[in-house]
Coordinates of C-alpha atoms in Angstrom, one line a residue:
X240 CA 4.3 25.8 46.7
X241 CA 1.2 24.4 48.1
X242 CA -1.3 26.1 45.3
X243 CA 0.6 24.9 42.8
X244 CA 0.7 21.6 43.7
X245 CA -3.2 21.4 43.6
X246 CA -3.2 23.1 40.3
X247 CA -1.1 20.7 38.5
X248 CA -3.5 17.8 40.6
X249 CA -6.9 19.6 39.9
X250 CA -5.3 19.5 35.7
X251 CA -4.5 15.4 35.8
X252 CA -8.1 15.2 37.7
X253 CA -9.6 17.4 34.5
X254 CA -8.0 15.6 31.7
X255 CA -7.5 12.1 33.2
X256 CA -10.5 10.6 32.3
X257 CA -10.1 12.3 28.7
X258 CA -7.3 9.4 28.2
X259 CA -8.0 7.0 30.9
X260 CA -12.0 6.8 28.6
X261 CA -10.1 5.7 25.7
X262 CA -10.5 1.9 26.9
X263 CA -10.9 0.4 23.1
X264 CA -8.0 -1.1 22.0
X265 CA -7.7 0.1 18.3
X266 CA -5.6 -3.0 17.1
X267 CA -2.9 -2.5 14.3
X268 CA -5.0 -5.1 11.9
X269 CA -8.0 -2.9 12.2
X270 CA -5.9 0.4 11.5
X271 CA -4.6 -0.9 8.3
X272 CA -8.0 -2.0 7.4
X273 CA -9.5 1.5 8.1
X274 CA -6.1 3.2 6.3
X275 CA -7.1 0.8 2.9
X276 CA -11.1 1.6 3.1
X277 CA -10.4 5.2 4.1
X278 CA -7.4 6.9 2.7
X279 CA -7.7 9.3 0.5
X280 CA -3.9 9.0 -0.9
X281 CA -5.1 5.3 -1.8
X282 CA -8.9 6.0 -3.4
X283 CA -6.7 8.5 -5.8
X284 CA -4.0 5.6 -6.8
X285 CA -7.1 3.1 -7.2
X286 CA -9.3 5.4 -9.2
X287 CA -5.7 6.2 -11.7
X288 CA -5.3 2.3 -11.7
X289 CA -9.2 2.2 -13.3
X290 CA -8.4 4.4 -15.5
X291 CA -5.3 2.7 -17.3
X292 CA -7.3 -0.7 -16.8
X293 CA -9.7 0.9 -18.9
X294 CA -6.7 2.6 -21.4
X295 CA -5.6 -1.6 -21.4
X296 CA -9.0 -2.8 -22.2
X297 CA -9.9 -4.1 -25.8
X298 CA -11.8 -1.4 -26.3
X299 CA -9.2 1.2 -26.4
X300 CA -6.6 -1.1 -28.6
X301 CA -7.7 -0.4 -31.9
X302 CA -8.3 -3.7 -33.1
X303 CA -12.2 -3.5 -33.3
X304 CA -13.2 -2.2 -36.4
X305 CA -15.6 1.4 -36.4
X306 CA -19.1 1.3 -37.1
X307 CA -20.8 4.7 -39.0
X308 CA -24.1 4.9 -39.8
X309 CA -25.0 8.6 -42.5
X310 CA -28.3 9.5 -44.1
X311 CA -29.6 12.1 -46.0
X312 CA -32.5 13.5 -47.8
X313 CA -33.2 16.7 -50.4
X314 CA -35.8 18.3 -52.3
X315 CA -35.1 20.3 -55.1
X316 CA -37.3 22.5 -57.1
X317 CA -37.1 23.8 -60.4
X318 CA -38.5 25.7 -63.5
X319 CA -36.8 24.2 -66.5
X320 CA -38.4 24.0 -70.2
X321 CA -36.8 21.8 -72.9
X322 CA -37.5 21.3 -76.6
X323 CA -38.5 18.1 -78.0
X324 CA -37.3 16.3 -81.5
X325 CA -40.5 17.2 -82.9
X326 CA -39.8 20.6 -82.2
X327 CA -42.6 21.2 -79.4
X328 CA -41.1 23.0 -76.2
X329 CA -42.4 22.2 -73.1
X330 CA -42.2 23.8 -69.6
X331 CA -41.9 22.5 -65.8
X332 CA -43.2 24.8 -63.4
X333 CA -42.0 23.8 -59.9
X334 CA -41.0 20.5 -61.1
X335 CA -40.2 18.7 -57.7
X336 CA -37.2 16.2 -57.2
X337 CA -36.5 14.3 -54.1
X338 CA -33.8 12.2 -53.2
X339 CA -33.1 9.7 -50.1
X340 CA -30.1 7.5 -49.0
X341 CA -28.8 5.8 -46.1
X342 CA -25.4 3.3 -45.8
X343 CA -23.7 1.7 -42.9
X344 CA -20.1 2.0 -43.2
X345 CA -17.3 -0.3 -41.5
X346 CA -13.8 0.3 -41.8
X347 CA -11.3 -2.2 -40.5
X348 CA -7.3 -1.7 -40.4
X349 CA -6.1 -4.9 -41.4
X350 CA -2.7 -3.8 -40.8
X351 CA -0.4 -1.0 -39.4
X352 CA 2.9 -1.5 -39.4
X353 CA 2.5 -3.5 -36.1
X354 CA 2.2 0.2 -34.1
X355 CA -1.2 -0.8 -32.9
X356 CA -0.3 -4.3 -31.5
X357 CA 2.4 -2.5 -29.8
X358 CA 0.2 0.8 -28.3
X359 CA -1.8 -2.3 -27.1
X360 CA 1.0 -3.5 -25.2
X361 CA 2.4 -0.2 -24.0
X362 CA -1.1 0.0 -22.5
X363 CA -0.8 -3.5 -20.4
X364 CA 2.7 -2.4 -19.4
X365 CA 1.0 0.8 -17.9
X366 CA -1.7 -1.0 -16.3
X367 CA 0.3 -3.1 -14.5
X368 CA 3.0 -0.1 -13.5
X369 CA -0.5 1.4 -12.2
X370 CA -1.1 -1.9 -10.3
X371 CA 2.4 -1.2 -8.8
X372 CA 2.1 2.5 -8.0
X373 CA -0.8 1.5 -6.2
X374 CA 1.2 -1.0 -3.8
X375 CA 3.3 2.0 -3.6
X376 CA 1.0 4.3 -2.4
X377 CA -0.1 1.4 0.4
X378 CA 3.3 0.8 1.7
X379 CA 4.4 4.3 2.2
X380 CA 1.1 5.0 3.7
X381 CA 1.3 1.9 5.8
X382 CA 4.9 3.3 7.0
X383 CA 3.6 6.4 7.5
X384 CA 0.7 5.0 9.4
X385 CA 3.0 2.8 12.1
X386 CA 5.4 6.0 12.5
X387 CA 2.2 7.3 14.5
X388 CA 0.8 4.3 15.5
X389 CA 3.7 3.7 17.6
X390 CA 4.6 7.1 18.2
X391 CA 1.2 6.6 20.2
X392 CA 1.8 3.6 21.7
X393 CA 5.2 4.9 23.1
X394 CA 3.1 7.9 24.5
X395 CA 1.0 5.5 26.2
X396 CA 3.8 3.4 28.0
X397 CA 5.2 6.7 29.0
X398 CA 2.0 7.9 30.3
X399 CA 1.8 4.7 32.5
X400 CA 5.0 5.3 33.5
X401 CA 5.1 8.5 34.3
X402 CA 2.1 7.9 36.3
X403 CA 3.7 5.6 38.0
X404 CA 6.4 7.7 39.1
X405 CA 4.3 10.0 40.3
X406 CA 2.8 7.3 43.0
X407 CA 5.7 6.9 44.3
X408 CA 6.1 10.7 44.5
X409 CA 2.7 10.5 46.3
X410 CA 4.1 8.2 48.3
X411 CA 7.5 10.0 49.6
X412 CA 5.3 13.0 50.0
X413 CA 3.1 11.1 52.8
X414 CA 6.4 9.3 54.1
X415 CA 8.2 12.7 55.0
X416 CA 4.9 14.2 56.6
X417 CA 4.7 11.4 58.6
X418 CA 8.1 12.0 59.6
X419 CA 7.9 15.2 59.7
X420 CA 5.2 15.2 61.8
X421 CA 7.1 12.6 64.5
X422 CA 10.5 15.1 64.4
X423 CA 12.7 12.9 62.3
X424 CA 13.4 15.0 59.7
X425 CA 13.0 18.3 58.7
X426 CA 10.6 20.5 56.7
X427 CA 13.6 20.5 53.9
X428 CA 12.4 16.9 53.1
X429 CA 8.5 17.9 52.3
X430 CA 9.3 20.9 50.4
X431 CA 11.9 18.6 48.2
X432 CA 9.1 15.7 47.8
X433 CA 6.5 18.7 47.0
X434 CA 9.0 19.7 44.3
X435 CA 9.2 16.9 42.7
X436 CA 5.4 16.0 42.9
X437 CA 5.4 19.1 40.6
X438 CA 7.5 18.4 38.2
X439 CA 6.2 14.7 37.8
X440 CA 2.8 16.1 37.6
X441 CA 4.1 18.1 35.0
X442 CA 5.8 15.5 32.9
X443 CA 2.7 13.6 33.1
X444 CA 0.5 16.1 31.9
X445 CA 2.9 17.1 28.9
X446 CA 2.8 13.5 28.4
X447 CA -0.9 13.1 28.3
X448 CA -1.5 16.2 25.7
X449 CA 1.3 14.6 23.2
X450 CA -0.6 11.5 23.6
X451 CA -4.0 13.1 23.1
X452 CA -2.3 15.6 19.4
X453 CA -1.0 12.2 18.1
X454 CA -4.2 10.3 18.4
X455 CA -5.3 13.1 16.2
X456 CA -2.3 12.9 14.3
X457 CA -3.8 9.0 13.6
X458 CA -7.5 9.8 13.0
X459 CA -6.4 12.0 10.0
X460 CA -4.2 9.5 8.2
X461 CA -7.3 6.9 8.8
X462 CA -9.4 9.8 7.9
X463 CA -12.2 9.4 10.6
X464 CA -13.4 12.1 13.1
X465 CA -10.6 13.4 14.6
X466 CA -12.0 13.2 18.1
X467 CA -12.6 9.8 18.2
X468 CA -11.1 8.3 21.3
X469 CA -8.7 4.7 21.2
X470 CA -6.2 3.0 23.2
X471 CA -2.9 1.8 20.7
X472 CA -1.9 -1.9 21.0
X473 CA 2.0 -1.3 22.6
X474 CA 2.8 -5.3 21.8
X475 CA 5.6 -5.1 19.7
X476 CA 6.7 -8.8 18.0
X477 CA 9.8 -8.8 15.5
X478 CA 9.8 -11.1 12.2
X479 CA 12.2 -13.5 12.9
X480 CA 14.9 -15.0 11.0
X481 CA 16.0 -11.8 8.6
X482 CA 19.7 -11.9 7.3
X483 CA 21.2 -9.1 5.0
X484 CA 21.8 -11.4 2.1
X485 CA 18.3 -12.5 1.8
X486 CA 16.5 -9.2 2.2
X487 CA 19.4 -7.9 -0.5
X488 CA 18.3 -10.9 -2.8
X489 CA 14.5 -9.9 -1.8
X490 CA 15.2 -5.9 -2.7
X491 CA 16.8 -6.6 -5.9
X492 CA 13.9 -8.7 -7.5
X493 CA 10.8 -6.8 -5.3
X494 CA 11.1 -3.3 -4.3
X495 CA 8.2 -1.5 -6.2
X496 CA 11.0 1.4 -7.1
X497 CA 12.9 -1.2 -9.3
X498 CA 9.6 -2.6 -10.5
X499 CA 8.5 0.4 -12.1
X500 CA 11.4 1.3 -13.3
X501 CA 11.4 -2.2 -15.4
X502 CA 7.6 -1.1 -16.2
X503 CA 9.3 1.9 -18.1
X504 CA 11.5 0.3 -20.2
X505 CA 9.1 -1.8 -21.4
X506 CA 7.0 0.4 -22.6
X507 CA 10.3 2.5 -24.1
X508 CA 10.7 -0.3 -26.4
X509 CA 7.5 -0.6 -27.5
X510 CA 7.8 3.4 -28.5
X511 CA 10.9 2.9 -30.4
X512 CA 8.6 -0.4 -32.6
X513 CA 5.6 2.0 -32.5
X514 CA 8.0 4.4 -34.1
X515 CA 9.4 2.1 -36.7
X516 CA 6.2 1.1 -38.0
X517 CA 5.8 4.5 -39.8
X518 CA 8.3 2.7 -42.3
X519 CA 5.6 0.0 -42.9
X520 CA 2.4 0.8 -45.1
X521 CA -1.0 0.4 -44.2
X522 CA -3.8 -1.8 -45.3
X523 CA -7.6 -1.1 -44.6
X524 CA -10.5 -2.7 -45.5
X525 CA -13.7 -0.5 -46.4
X526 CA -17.2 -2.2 -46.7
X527 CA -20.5 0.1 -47.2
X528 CA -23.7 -1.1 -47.5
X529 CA -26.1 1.6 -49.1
X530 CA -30.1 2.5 -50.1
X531 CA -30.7 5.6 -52.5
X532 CA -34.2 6.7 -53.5
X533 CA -34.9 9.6 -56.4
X534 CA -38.4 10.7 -56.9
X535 CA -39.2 13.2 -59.9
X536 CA -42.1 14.9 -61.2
X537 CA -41.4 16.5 -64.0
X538 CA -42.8 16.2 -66.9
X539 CA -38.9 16.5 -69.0
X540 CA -37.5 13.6 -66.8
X541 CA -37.0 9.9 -68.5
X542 CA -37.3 8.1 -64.9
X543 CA -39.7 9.5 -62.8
X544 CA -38.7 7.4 -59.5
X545 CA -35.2 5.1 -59.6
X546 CA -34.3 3.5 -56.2
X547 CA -31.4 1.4 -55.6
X548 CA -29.3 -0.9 -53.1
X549 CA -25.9 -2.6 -52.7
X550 CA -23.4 -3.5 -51.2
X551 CA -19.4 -1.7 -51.6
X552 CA -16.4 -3.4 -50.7
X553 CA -12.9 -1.9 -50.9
X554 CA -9.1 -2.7 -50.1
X555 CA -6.6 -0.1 -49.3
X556 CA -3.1 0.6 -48.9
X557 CA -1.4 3.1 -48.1
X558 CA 2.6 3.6 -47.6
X559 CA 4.5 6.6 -46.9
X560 CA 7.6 6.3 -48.7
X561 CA 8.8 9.8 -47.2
X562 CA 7.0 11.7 -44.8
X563 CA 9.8 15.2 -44.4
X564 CA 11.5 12.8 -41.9
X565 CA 9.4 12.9 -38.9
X566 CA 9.2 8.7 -38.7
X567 CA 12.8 9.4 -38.6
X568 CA 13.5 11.6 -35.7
X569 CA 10.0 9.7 -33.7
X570 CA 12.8 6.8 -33.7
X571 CA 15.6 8.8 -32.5
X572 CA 13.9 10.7 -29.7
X573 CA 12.6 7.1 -28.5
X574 CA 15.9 5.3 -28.4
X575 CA 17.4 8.8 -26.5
X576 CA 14.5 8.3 -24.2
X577 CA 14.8 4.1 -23.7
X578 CA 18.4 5.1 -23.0
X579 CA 17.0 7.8 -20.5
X580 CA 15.0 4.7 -18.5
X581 CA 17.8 2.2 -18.8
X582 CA 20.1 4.7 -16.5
X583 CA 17.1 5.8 -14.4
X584 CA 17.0 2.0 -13.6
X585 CA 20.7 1.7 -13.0
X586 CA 20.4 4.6 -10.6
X587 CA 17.4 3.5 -9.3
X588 CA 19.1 0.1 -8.3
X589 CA 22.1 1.6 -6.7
X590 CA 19.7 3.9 -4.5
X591 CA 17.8 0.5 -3.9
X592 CA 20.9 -1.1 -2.5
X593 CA 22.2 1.6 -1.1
X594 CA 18.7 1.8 1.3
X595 CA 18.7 -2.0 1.8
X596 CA 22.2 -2.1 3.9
X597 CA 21.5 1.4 5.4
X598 CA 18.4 -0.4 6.9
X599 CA 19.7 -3.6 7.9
X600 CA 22.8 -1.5 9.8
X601 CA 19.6 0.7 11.1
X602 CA 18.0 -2.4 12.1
X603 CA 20.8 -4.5 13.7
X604 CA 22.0 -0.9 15.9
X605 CA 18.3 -0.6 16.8
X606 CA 17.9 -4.2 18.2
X607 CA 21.3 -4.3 19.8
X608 CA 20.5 -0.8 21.6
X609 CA 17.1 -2.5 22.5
X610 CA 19.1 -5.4 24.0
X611 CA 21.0 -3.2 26.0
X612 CA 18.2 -1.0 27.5
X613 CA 16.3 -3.5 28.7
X614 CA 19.5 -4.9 30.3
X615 CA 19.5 -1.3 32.1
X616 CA 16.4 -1.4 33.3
X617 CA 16.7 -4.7 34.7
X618 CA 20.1 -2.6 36.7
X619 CA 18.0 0.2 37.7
X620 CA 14.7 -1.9 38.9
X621 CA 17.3 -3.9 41.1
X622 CA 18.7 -0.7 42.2
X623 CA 15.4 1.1 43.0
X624 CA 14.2 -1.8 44.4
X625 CA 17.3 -1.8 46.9
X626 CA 17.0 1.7 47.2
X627 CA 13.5 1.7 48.5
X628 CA 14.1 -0.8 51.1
X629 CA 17.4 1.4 52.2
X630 CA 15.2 4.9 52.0
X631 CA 12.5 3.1 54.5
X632 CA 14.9 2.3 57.2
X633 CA 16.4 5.8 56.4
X634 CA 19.6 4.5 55.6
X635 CA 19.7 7.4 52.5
X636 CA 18.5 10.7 51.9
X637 CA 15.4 11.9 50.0
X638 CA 18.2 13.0 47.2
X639 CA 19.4 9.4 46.7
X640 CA 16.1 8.1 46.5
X641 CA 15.2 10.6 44.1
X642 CA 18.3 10.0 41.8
X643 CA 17.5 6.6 42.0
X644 CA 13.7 7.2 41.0
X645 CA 14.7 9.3 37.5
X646 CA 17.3 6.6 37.0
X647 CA 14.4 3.8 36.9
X648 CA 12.5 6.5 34.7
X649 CA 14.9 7.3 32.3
X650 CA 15.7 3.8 31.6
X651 CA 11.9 3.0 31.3
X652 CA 11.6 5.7 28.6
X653 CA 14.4 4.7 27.1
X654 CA 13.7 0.9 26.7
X655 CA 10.2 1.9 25.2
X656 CA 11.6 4.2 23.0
X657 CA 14.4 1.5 22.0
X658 CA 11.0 -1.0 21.4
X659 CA 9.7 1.1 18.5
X660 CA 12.5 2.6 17.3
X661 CA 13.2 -1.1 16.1
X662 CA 10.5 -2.3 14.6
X663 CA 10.2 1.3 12.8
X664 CA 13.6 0.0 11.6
X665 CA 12.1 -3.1 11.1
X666 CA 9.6 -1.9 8.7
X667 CA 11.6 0.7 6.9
X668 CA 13.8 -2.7 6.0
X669 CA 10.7 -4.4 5.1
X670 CA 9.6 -2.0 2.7
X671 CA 13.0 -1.3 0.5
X672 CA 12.9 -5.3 -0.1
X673 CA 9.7 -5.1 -0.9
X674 CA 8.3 -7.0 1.8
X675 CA 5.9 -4.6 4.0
X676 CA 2.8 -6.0 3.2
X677 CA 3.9 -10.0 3.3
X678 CA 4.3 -9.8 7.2
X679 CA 2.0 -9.3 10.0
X680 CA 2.3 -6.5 12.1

């Protein structure tokens, strides 16, 4: 019993320090700061938000006109041999022609049928939906990053305790020696407190390797070196003042979910104008400005060299009066799709609602079971306390005083538990009415 009692001490001697080092507080402003810098969930939803800002830009619309520049040269040589009015022939051996041009083209579409203007705006709608998905991305990773975060911190209060617990084990141990030792009781009552030095050292060390794998658990989702050692803040504060009918009210006009949703029907309707504008014709404008250059040596040709510049400017329109009917089914398929979004959003918002009041009851249950377990550890630190004082005079046995102990430790595990089990419920709330990131942590 003896050896391995020192085992399990020599273990909390080894890793001790391993936890008891990690005296930098790691606050909960800092993790969320490291979690936006670092993430690499978040880079990805930034870096697709670039890209559709650049998809929304001017450039990308269609509205500039394009810009071509061509040239060209040749040199052709021929034998050719003609006969004159007088009747003499002549001959061209090698005669040499060479030509040159160059023109800058612009073309400009004038007009469309209005399925440019709206591309252009289907493009802002998905830049901001991008803008959204990225807040998305933040808040779930922010949700996920508190589920650990506190999930630490509740590790560390148990730690504490635990070690705690195992002082007074300490304690009890020295007590029934002492006793022991002066004939009061017997060697039952040192086995018993050796026992239970054990299986407090035992807890505590269980306790002090969860601690250490989530702490690791936390360096990934910051993405920073996984050994890197930290203390969690375990102050808890709750946002005052929430009532269902506001955070309902809140849900319905901010959670991200209904937000993109909206983002989607928006752009559905621009698909069903875009498709409608195949009925409309289209006008382009054309303007070429243009340098051509012939040289020729033979002796047959009238004009030897001709060169030559100007300017071209046309009008165009074009309208397709029937193209086999695919304008036609481009405006069905989009109406069957806008229809698609427009129940996507209904069923969105009844899943929206649905979350909102599971979370509130998930809330007000949390907070009332807090309330209640730290009521019961006020009880059991009364009754330890009393206990204690009894167990010194030897008024109880070592069993009482024991039953009494795991009472006090079960309701301080339970109480911290209760702590963070609310304010993950807190959050959760936060987050379906679309308030996570509006409130300090």
């Amino acid at each position: 019993m003896k050896s391995i009692f020192y085992t399990v001490s020599l273990i909390l001697l080894f890793f001790g320090p391993m936890v008891n080092a990690q005296d930098q507080i790691l606050t909960k402003q800092e993790a969320i700061d490291l979690i936006l810098e670092n993430n690499l969930d978040i880079k990805v939803a930034r870096n697709t938000k670039l890209i559709d800002d650049n998809n929304a830009d001017i450039l990308n619309s269609g509205y500039l006109p394009s810009v071509t520049g061509n040239a060209s040269g040749s040199i052709d040589k021929q034998n050719s041999e003609g006969v004159l009015g007088n009747g003499d022939t002549r001959t061209a051996e090698g005669a040499e022609t060479r030509r040159y041009s160059a023109a800058v083209n612009v073309n400009y579409t004038l007009f469309d049928g209005l399925g440019r203007y709206y591309n252009y705006k289907s493009f802002q709608e998905r830049s901001e939906q991008s803008e959204l998905e990225v807040r998305q991305t933040i808040e779930n990773t922010i949700l996920q990053l508190f589920t650990v975060y506190y999930e630490a911190a509740r590790l560390t209060e148990n730690t504490a305790t635990l070690e705690q617990a195992l002082e007074i084990s300490k304690d009890r141990l020295k007590r029934a020696q002492y006793q022991f030792e002066y004939g009061q009781n017997t060697g039952l009552d040192v086995l018993n407190a050796e026992v239970d030095i054990n299986t407090d050292s035992i807890n505590l060390l269980n306790s002090k390797q969860q601690l250490r794998n989530t702490m690791r658990d936390l360096n990934l989702i910051l993405n920073r070196n996984l050994s890197a050692q930290f203390s969690a803040d375990t102050t808890v504060t709750f946002v005052p003042g929430l009532q269902m009918e506001n955070m309902y009210n809140e849900a319905q006009m901010n959670n991200v979910r209904l937000q993109i949703v909206e983002k989607d029907i928006n752009m559905g309707l621009n698909d069903i104008r875009v498709a409608k504008s195949g009925y409309l014709p289209t006008i382009g404008l054309t303007g070429t400005y243009g340098w051509n250059e012939s040289n020729n040596n033979s002796p047959l040709a009238f004009v030897l060299q001709n060169t030559s510049t100007g300017v071209t400017g046309t009008i165009n329109l074009t309208w397709n009066l029937f193209d086999g009917g695919t304008t036609i089914t481009g405006i069905k398929n989009a109406k069957i799709a806008y229809k698609n979004q427009e129940i996507a959003k209904k069923q969105i918002r009844l899943e929206v609602e649905r979350d909102i009041r599971n979370a509130w009851d998930s809330y007000t249950n949390a907070l009332y079971v807090l309330e209640v377990q730290e009521k019961n550890l006020q009880t059991n630190q009364n009754n330890f306390k009393r206990t204690d004082e009894r167990y010194k005079l030897g008024q109880i046995t070592s069993i009482e005083f024991r039953q009494a102990q795991l009472n006090l430790l079960n309701a301080e595990l339970a109480k911290s538990q209760a702590k963070y089990n609310a304010k993950l419920a807190e959050l959760q709330m936060l987050q379906v009415s679309g308030q996570l990131l509006n409130v300090d942590f």
